[in-house]
Coordinates of C-alpha atoms in Angstrom, one line a residue:
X1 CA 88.1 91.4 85.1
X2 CA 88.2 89.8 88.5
X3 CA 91.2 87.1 88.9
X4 CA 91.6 85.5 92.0
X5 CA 93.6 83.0 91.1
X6 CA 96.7 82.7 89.1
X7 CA 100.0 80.4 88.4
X8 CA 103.5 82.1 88.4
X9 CA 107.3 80.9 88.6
X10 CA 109.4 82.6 90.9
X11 CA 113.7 82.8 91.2
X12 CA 116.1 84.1 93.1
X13 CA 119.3 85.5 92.3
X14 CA 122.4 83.6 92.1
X15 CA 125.3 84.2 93.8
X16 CA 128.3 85.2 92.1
X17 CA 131.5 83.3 91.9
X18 CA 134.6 84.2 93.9
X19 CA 137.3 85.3 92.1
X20 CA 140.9 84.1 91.4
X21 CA 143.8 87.0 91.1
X22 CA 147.1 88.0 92.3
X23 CA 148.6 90.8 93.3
X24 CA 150.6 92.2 90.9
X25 CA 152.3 95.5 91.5
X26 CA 155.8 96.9 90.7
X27 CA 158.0 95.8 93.0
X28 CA 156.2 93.2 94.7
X29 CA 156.9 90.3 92.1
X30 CA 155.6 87.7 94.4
X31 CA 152.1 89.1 95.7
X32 CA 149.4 86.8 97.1
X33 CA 146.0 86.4 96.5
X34 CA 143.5 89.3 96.3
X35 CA 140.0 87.3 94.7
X36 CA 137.5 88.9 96.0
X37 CA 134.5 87.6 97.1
X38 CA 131.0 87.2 95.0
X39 CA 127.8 89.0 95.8
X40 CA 125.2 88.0 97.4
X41 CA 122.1 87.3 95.1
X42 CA 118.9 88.9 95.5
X43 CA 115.5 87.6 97.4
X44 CA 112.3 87.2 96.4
X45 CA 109.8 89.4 98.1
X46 CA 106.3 89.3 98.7
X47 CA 104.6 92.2 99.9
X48 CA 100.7 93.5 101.0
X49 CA 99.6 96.4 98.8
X50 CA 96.9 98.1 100.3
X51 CA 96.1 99.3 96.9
X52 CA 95.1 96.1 95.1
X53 CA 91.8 93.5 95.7
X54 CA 92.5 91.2 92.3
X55 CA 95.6 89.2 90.9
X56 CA 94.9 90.5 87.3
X57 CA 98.5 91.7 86.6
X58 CA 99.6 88.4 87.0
X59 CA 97.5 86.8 84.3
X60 CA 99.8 89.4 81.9
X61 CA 103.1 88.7 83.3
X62 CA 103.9 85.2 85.0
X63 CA 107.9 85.3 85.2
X64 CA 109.3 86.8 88.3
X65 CA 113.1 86.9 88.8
X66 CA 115.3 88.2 91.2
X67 CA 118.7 89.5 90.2
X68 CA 122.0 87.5 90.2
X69 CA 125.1 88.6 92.6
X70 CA 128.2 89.7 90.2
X71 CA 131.2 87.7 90.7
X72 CA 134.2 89.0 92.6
X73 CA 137.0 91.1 91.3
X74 CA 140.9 91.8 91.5
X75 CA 142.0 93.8 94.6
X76 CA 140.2 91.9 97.1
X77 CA 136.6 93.7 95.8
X78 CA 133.6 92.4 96.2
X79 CA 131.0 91.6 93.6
X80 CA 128.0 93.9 93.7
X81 CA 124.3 92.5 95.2
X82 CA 122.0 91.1 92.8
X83 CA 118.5 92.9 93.3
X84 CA 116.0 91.9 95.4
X85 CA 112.4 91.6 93.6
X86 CA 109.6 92.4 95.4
X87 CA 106.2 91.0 94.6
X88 CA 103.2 93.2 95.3
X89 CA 99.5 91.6 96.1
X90 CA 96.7 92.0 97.9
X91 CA 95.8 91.3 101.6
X92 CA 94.4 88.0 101.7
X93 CA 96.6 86.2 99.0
X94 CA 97.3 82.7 100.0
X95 CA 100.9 81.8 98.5
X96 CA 101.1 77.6 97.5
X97 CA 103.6 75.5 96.4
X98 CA 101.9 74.5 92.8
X99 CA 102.8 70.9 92.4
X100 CA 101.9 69.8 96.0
X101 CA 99.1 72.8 96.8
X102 CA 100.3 73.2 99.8
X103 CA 100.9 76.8 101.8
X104 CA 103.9 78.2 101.7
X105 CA 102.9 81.9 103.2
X106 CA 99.2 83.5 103.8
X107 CA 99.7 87.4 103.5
X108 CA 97.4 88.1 106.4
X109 CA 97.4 89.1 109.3
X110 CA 101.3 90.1 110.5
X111 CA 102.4 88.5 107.3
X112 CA 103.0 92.0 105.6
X113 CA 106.5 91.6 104.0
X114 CA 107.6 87.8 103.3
X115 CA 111.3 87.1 101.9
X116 CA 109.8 84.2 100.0
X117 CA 113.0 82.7 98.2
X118 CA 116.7 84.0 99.5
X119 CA 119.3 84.6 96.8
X120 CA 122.4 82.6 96.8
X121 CA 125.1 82.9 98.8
X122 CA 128.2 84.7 97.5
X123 CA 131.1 82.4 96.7
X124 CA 134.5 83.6 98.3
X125 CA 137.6 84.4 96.6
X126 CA 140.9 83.0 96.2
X127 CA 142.3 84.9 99.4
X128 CA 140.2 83.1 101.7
X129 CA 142.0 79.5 100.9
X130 CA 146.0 80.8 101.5
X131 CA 147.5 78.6 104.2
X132 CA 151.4 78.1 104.9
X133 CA 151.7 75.6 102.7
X134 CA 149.4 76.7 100.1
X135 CA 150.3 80.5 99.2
X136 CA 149.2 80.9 95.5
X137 CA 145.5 78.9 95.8
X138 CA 144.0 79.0 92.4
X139 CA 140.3 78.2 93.6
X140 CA 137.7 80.0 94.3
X141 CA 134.1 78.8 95.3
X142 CA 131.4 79.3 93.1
X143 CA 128.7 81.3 94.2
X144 CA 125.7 79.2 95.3
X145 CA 122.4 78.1 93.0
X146 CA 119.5 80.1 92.6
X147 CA 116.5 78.8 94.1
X148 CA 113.2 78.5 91.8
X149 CA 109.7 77.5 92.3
X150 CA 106.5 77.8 90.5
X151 CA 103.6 78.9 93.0
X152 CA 99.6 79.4 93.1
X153 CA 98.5 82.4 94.2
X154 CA 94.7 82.2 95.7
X155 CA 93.2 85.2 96.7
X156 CA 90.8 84.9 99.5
X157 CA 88.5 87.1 100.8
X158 CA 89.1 88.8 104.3
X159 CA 85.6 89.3 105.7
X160 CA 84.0 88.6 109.5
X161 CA 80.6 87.9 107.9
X162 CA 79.7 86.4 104.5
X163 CA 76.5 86.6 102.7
X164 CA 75.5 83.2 101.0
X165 CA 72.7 82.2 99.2
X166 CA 70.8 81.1 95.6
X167 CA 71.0 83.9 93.2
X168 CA 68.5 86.7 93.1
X169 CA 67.8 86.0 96.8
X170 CA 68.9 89.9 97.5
X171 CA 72.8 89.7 98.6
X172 CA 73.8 92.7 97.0
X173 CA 71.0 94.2 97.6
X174 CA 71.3 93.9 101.5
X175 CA 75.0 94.5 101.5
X176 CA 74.7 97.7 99.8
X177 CA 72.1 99.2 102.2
X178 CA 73.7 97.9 105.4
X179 CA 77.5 98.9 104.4
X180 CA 79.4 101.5 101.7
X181 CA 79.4 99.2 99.4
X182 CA 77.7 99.8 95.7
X183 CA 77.8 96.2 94.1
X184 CA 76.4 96.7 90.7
X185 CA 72.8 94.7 91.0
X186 CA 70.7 92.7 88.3
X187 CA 67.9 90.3 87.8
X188 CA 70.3 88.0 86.2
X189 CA 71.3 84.3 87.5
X190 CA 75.0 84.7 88.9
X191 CA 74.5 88.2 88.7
X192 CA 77.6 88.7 91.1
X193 CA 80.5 87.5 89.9
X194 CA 83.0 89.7 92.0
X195 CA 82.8 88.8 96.0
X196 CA 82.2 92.3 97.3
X197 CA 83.0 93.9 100.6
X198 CA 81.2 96.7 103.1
X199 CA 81.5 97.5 106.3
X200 CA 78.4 97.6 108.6
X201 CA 78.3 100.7 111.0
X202 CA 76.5 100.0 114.2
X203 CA 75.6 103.2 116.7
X204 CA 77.5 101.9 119.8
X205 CA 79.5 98.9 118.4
X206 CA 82.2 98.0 116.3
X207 CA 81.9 97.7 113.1
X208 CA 82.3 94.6 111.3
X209 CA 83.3 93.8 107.4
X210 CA 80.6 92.0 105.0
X211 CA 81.7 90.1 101.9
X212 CA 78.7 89.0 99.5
X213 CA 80.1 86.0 98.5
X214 CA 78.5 85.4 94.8
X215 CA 75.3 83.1 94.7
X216 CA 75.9 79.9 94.7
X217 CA 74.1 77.0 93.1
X218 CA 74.3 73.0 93.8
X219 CA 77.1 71.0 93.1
X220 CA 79.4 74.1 93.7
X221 CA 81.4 72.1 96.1
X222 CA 82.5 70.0 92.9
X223 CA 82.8 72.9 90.9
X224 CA 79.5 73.7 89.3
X225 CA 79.5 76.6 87.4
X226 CA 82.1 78.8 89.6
X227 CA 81.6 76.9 92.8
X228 CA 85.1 76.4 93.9
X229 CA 85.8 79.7 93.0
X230 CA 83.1 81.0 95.3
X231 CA 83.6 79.0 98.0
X232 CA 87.3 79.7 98.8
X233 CA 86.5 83.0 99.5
X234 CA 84.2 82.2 102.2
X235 CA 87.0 80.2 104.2
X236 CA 88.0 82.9 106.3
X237 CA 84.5 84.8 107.5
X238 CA 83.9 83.8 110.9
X239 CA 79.7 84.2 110.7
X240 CA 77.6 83.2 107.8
X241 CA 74.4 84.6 107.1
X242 CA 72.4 82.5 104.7
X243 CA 70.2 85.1 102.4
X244 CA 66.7 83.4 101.4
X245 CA 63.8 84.6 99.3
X246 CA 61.0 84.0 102.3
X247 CA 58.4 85.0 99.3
X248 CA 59.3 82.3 97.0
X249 CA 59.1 85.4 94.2
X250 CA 61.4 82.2 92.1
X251 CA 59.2 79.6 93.3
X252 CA 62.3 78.3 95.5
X253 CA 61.7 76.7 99.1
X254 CA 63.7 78.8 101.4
X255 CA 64.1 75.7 103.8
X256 CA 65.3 73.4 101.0
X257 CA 67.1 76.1 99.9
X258 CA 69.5 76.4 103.7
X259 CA 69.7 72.7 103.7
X260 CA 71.0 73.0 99.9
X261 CA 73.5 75.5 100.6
X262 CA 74.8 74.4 103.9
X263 CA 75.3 70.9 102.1
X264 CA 77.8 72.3 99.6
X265 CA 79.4 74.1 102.6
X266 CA 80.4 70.9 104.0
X267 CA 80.7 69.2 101.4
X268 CA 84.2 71.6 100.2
X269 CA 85.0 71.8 103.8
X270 CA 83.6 70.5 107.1
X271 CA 85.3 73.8 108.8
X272 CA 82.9 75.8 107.0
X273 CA 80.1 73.7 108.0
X274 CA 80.9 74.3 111.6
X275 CA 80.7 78.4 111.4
X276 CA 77.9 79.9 113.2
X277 CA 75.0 81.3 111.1
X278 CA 72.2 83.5 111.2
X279 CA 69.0 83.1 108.7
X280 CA 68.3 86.3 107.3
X281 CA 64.5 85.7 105.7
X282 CA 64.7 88.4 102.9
X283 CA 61.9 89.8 100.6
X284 CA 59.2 89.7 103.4
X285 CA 57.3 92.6 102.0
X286 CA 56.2 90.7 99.1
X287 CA 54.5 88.0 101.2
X288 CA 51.6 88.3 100.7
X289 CA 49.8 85.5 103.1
X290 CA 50.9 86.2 106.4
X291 CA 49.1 82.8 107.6
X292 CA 51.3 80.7 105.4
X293 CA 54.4 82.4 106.2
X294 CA 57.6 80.7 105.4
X295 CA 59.6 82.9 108.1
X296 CA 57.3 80.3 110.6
X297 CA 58.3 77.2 108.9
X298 CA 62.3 78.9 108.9
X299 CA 61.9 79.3 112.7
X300 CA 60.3 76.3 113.6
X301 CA 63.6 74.2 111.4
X302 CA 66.3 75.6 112.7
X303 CA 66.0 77.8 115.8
X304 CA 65.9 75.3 117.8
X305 CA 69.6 74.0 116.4
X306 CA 70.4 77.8 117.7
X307 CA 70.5 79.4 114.3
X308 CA 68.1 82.4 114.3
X309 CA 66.1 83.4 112.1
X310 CA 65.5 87.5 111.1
X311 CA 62.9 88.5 109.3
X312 CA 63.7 91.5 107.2
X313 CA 63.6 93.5 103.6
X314 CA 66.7 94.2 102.4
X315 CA 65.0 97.3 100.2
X316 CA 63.0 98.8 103.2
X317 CA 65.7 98.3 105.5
X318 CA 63.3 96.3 108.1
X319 CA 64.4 94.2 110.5
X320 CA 68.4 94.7 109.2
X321 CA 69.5 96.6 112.7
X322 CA 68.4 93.7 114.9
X323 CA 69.9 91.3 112.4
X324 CA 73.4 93.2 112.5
X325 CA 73.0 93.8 115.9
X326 CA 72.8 90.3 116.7
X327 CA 75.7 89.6 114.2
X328 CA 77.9 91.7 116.3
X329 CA 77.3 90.0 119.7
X330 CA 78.1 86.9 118.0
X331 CA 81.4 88.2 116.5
X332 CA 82.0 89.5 120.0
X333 CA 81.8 86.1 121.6
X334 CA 84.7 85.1 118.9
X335 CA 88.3 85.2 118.3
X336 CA 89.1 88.5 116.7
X337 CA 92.0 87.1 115.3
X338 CA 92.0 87.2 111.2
X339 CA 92.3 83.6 110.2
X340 CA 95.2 83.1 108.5
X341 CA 96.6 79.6 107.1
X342 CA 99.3 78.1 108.3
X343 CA 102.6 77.0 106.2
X344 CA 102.8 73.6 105.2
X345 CA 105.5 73.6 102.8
X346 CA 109.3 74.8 103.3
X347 CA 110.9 76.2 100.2
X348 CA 113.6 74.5 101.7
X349 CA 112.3 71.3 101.7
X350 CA 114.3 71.1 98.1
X351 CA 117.7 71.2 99.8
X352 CA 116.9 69.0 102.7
X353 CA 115.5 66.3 100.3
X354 CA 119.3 66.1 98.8
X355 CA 122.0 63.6 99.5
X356 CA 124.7 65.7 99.4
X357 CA 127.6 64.5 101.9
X358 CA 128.6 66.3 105.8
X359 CA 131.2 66.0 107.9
X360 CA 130.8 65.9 111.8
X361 CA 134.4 66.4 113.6
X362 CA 134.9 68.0 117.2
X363 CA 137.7 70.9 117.0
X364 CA 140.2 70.3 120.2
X365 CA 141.5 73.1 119.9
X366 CA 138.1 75.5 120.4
X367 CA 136.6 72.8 122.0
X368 CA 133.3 73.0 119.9
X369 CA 131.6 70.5 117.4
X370 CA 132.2 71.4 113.6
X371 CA 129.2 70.2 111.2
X372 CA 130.1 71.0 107.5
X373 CA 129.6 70.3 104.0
X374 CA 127.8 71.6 100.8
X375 CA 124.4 70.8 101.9
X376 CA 124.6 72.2 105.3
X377 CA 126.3 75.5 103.8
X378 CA 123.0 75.6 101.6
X379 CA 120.8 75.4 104.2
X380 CA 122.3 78.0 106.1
X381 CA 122.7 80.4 103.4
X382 CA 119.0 79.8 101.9
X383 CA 117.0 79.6 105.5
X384 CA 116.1 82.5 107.4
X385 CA 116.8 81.9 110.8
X386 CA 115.6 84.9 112.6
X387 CA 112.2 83.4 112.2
X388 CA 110.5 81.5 114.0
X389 CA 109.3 79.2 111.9
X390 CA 112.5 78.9 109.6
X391 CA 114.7 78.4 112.9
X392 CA 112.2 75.1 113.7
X393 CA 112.0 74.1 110.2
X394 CA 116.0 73.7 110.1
X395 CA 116.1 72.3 113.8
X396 CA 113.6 69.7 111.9
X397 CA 116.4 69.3 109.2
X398 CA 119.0 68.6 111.7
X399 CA 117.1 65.9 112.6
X400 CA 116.0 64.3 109.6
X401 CA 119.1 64.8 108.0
X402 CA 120.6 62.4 110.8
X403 CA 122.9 65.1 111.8
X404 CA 122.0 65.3 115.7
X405 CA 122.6 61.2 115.3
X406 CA 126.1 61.9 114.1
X407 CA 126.7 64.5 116.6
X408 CA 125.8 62.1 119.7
X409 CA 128.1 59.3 118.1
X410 CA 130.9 61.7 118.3
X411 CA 129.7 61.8 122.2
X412 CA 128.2 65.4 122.5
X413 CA 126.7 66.1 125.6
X414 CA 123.9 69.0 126.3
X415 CA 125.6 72.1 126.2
X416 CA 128.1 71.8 124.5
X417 CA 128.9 74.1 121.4
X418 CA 128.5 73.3 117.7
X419 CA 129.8 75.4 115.0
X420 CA 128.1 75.3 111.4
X421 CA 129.8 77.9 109.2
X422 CA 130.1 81.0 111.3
X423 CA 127.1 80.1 113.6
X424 CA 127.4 78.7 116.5
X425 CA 124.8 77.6 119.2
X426 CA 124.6 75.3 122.5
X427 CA 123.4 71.6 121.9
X428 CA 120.0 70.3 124.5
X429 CA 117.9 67.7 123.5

């Protein structure tokens, strides 16, 4: 079965506590702390597999957890890792936040390998908190929270061109003598219930990938029969050919039947609308009235809205090289660029919502700023920073959060140093 869309709840690993100990060894009656530190708990991964085009396994198995970091020991040891878990889909999965449906990660395009949700922090041990006056500390930090979402994966199709059309106009029948594809074909309404890829060789030019994106009816954009289902997958092509039955073999207009589609287009989204298209007029061989020809009446609508119209039999194989031909030059004159969605929602968005307290204090004595406090440790240890995108997302949290407004109270001026747990970078507005 074909799944392209499924609902799963995702965690990551705890971190494990610090420890509290002493040393105790013959002969040294009065030894000081040795709590050793907790371990770091594991990430949640999602990763591209080549290897798979559906999200079946996840209608068997919807609880994915990472693995918790083990607390610290005696002797200054550390507590082991917890174990990352890595996620495996397909290219074009589009990872959402469930509640809010917004994107959290598209695995496209250089989104191969995503750390999705980082494991807790490791809390430290009790040897970390021995000052002069304090020799025998008996605290330890816990290890930090695991983090936990519930997600919809959507798998989208990643195609340049998509076939669209009514039913029985001849999809699969086209896409399987222009490409390598084998769709299974019937005379059956909805026949194709599996979008279906192929990729067109052309003597000369690039190729170009072909999905035949099942046949549609009206009122998909509300979710007619599988509408919505069909529709998502044509969000990424960047050329639309509209399939029609010139012959009327179904006693369907072919004009009525462009208008028809290209309504439910916009009417799911006006991006789709906007995509250029080509007219492929299929089944021409069984017209059998060449003066009343509905390939005229295609041409006369819309080529002069600069869609063109091909004539062509999808069994014969007539007039499909100058249709592909012209689909190529028009992919040419595009972006080549997959189109991938962009994030919209911030796992950490959770922690920067909370109203846990910070301190903001300038150290005289290293002559930085020093930010601290549970939320801002939480931050730190949960976003990834390398990235781009996480480093602007917490750059967005220092502001929100009303830190940088705390930080020019205490009179910072551009470039000058603040210190948050271990990191440290230059302050300009």
């Amino acid at each position: 079965m074909f799944a392209d869309r499924a609902k799963i709840y995702v965690r990551s690993g705890k971190g494990g506590d610090g420890h509290v100990s002493f040393r105790r060894e013959k002969y040294v009656p009065a030894g000081g702390p040795d709590g050793g530190d907790g371990g770091r708990g594991g990430d949640v991964i999602f990763q591209v597999d080549e290897g798979l085009n559906t999200l079946t396994d996840f209608r068997h198995v919807g609880k994915y957890k990472a693995g918790d970091g083990q607390e610290g020991g005696k002797k200054n040891c550390r507590g082991k890792d917890g174990d990352d878990i890595v996620i495996k889909v397909p290219e074009g999965t589009v990872i959402r936040e469930f509640h809010s449906g917004k994107v959290i990660v598209d695995m496209s395009g250089d989104n191969r390998r995503v750390i999705l949700l980082k494991g807790g922090k490791g809390g430290n041990g009790n040897q970390h908190y021995a000052t002069s006056t304090m020799q025998a500390p008996k605290y330890a930090q816990p290890g930090q929270p695991a983090q936990e979402l519930e997600l919809l994966l959507e798998l989208k199709v990643i195609a340049d061109v998509g076939l669209v059309g009514f039913p029985n106009v001849g999809k699969s029948t086209l896409l399987s003598h222009v490409s390598n594809a084998r769709p299974k074909i019937a005379n059956y309404h909805f026949t194709t219930l599996n979008p279906h890829l192929g990729v067109a060789e052309l003597p000369g030019m690039k190729s170009f990938v072909i999905a035949d994106i099942p046949g549609l009816i009206e009122g998909a954009s509300e979710g007619v029969g599988l509408g919505h289902e069909f529709l998502r997958h044509i969000e990424r092509t960047k050329v639309i050919i509209h399939v029609v039955d010139a012959a009327g073999t179904e006693g369907r207009d072919p004009v009525a039947d462009v208008y028809a589609i290209n309504g439910e287009l916009a009417k799911y989204s006006g991006e789709l609308a906007k995509k250029p298209q080509v007219i492929a007029a299929n089944k021409v061989d069984a017209i059998y009235d060449p003066e009343d020809s509905p390939v005229k009446r295609l041409k006369e609508e819309f080529e002069p809205e600069g869609i063109r119209v091909f004539a062509i039999s999808a069994v014969s194989g007539q007039g499909l090289k100058e249709l592909l031909y012209h689909v190529r030059t028009m992919l040419d004159q595009l972006d080549e660029k997959p189109t991938v969605f962009e994030t919209e929602y911030y796992p950490e968005q959770m922690l920067a919502l909370s109203d846990e307290p910070f301190t903001v204090e300038y150290d005289e004595l290293e002559q930085e700023y020093v930010v601290e406090g549970p939320r801002i440790e939480k931050m730190l240890g949960y976003t990834n920073l390398e990235s781009e995108k996480g480093f602007a997302f917490f750059q967005g949290f220092l502001k929100d959060a009303g830190i940088l407004d705390k930080l020019e109270e205490a009179g910072i001026q551009e470039g000058d140093t603040v210190r948050m747990y271990g990191l440290r970078f230059d302050y300009y507005k």
